[in-house]
Coordinates of C-alpha atoms in Angstrom, one line a residue:
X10 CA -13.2 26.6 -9.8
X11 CA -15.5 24.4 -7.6
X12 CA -14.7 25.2 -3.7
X13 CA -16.0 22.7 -1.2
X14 CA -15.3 21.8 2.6
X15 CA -15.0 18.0 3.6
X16 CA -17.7 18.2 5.8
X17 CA -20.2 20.2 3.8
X18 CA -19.8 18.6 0.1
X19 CA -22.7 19.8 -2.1
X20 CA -23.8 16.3 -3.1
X21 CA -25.8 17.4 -6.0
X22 CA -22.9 18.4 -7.6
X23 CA -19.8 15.8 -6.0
X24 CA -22.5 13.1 -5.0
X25 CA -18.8 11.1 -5.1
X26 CA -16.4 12.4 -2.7
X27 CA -13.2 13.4 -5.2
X28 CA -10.7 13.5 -2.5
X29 CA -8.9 9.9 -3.2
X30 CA -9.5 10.9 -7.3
X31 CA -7.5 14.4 -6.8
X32 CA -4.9 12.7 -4.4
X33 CA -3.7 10.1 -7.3
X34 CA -2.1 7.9 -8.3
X35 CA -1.2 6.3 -5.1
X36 CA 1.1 3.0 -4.6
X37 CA -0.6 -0.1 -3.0
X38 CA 0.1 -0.9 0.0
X39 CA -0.3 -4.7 -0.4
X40 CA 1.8 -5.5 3.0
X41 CA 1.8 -9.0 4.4
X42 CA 2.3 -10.2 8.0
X43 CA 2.1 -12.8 10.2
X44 CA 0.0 -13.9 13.0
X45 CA 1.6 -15.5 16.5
X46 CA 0.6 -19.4 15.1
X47 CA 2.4 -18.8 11.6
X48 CA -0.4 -17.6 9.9
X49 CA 0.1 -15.2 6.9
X50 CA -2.5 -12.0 6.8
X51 CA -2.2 -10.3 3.0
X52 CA -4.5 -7.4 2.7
X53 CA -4.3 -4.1 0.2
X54 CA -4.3 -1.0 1.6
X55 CA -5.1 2.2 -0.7
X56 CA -3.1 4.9 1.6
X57 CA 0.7 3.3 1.6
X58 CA 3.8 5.3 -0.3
X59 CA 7.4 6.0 0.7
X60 CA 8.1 8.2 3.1
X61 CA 12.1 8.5 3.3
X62 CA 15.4 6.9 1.7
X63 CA 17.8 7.7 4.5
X64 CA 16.9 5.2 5.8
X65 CA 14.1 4.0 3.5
X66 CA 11.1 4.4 4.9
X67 CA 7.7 3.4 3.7
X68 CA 3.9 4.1 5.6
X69 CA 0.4 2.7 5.4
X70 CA -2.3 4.1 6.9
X71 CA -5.0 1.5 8.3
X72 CA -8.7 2.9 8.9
X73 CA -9.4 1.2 11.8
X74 CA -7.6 -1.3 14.0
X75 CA -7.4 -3.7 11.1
X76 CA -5.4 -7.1 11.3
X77 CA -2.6 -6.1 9.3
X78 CA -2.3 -3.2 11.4
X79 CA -2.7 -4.6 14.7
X80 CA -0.3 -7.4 13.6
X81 CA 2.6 -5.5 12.1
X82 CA 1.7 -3.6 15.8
X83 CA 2.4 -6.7 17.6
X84 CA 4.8 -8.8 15.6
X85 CA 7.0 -5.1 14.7
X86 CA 7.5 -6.1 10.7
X87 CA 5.8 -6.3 7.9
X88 CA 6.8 -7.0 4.1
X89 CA 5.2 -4.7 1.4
X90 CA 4.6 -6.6 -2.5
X91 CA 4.5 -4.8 -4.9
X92 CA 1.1 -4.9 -7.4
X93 CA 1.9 -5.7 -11.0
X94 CA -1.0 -5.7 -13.8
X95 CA -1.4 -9.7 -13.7
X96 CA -1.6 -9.9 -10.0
X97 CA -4.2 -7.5 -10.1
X98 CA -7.3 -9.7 -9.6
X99 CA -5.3 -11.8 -6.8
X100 CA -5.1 -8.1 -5.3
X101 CA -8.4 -7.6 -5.0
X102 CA -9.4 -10.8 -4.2
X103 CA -7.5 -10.4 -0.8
X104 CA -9.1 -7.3 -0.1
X105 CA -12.4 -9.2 1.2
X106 CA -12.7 -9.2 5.0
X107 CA -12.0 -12.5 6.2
X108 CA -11.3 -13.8 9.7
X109 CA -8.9 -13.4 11.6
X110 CA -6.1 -16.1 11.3
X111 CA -7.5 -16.8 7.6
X112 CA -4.3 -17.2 5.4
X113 CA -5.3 -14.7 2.7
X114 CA -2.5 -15.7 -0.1
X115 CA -3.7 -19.2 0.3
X116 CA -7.5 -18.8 -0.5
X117 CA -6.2 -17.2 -3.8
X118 CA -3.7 -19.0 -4.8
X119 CA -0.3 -17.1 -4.0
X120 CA 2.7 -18.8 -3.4
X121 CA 4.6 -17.3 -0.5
X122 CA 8.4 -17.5 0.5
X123 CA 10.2 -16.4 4.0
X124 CA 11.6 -13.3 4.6
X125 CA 15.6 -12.9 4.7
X126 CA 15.6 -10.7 8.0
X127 CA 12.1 -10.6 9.0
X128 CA 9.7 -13.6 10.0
X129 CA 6.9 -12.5 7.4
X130 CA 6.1 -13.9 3.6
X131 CA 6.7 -12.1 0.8
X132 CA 4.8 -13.2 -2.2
X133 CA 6.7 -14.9 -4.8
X134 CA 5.0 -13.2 -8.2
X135 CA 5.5 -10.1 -6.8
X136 CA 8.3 -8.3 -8.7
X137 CA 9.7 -6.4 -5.4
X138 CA 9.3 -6.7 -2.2
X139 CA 10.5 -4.6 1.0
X140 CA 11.4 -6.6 4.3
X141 CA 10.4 -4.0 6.6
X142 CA 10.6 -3.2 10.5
X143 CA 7.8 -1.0 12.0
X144 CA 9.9 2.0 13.5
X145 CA 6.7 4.3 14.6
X146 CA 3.2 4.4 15.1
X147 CA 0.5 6.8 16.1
X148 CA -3.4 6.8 15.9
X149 CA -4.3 10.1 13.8
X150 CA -5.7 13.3 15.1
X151 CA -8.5 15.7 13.3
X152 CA -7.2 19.7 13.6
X153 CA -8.9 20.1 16.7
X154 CA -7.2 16.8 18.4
X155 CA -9.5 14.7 18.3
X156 CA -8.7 10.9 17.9
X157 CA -10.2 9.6 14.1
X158 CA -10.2 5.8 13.8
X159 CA -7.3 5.8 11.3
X160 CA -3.9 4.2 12.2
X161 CA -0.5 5.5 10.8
X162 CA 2.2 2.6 10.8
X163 CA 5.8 3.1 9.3
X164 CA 8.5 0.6 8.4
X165 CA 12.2 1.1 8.0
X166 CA 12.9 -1.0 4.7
X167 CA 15.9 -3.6 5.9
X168 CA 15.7 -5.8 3.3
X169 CA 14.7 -5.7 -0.6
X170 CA 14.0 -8.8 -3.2
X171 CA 14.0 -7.7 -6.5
X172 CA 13.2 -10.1 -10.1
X173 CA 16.3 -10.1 -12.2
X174 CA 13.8 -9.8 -14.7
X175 CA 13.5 -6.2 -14.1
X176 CA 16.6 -4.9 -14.2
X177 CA 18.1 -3.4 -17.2
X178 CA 21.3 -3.6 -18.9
X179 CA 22.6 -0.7 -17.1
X180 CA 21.4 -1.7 -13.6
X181 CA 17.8 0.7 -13.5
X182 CA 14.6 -1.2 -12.0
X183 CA 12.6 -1.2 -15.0
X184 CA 9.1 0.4 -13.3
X185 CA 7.3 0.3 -16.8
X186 CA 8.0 -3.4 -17.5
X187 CA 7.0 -4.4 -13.8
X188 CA 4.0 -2.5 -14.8
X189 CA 2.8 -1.3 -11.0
X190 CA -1.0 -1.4 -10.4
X191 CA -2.3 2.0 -8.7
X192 CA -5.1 3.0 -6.5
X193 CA -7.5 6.2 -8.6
X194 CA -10.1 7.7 -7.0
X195 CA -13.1 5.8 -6.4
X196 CA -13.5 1.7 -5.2
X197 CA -13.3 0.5 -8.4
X198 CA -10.6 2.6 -10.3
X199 CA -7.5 1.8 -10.7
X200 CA -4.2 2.7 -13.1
X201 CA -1.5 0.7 -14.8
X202 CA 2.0 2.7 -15.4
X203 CA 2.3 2.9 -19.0
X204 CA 4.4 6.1 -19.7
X205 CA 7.8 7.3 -18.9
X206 CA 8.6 11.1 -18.3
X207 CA 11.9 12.3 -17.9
X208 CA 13.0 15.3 -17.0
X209 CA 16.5 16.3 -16.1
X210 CA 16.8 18.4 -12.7
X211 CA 17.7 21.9 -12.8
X212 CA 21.2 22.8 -11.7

C-alpha cells in the first residue's frame, strides 16, 4: 500500500494527484443561475452530490468566488441539470471561463425554459432537473482554521422536472437509460453509467 500526505506527494511516483480519481464517481454539478439583468450563467462543477432527502438537499462546492457561486449567493436559487451522455460535449463546452454576464447555454446552443418556483433556467435536454433554494453557505476551513478559497453552497430541492421518457412502467426513474455523465479523476476523465447493481438491504 502506497502512503502519502497531500502536501508532501512523492511526484516521482503520483506525478498526478489521485485524490479526485479515488474520490469517484462523482455527480456534475451542472447548476444554472441567473444574473440581476436576466442573464443565464451555466457552468459544470466537478464537487456537487446530494446531501439530504428530508428535505432534499443537494451541495456544490465552488473553488473560488466563481459566478455561479456568487450568483446563487446573491439571487438565493439555483437549478441543477442533470448530464446525460449526448449532452456531454455541450457540458464541457460551458466549462470555458467566459465573462461575466455571458449567457453560457446560448454560445452552445442549449435551449432553456423558466423555472416553476424559482426565477432560473433549467435546460430543456436535460432529463432532470432540481429547482433549488440556497439554504446555507460557508467559505471552507483547512484543520487548522484557516480560510482556503473554496465555497460550500447548498440548496433545498423545491421543485423537480423529470422526462416522461424516463420513467418506467412501474414508476422508477430509469438512471441507466438517462445514462448520467460522471466526473473520474483527472481533467479529462469522465464515466457513463452503464451497469445496474442490486442489492437487497439487510433486515
Amino acid at each position: 500500500m502506497v502512503f502519502y500526505e497531500p502536501s508532501a506527494r512523492d511526484r516521482d511516483l503520483l506525478p498526478h494527484d489521485p485524490f479526485k480519481a479515488i474520490v469517484a464517481p462523482r455527480p456534475i454539478g451542472w447548476i444554472s443561475t441567473r444574473t440581476a439583468d436576466g442573464t443565464t450563467n451555466l457552468a459544470p462543477y466537478s464537487f456537487f452530490n446530494a446531501v439530504g432527502d428530508r428535505p432534499p438537499m443537494v451541495m456544490f462546492s465552488s473553488v473560488g468566488m466563481k459566478d455561479t457561486a456568487s450568483l446563487a449567493l446573491e439571487s438565493g436559487e439555483f437549478v441543477w441539470n442533470l448530464v446525460s451522455r449526448g449532452l456531454a460535449e455541450q457540458m464541457n463546452a460551458t466549462s470555458r471561463s467566459l465573462p461575466r454576464g455571458t449567457d453560457e447555454a446560448e454560445a452552445v446552443g442549449l435551449e432553456l425554459a423558466p423555472g416553476h418556483l424559482v426565477g432560473a433556467l433549467r435546460v430543456v435536454a436535460s432529463h432532470a432537473s432540481l429547482e433549488c433554494v440556497v439554504v446555507h453557505s460557508t467559505r471552507l476551513r483547512d484543520r487548522h482554521g484557516a480560510d482556503t478559497d473554496q465555497w460550500l453552497v447548498v440548496g433545498e430541492v423545491v421543485g423537480v422536472h423529470v422526462d416522461p421518457a424516463m420513467i418506467t412502467a412501474d414508476g422508477r426513474f430509469d438512471t441507466l437509460a438517462a445514462q448520467p455523465l460522471m466526473r473520474a479523476g483527472y481533467t479529462d476523465e469522465y464515466l457513463v453509467a452503464d451497469t445496474m447493481l442490486r442489492m437487497t438491504r439487510p433486515a
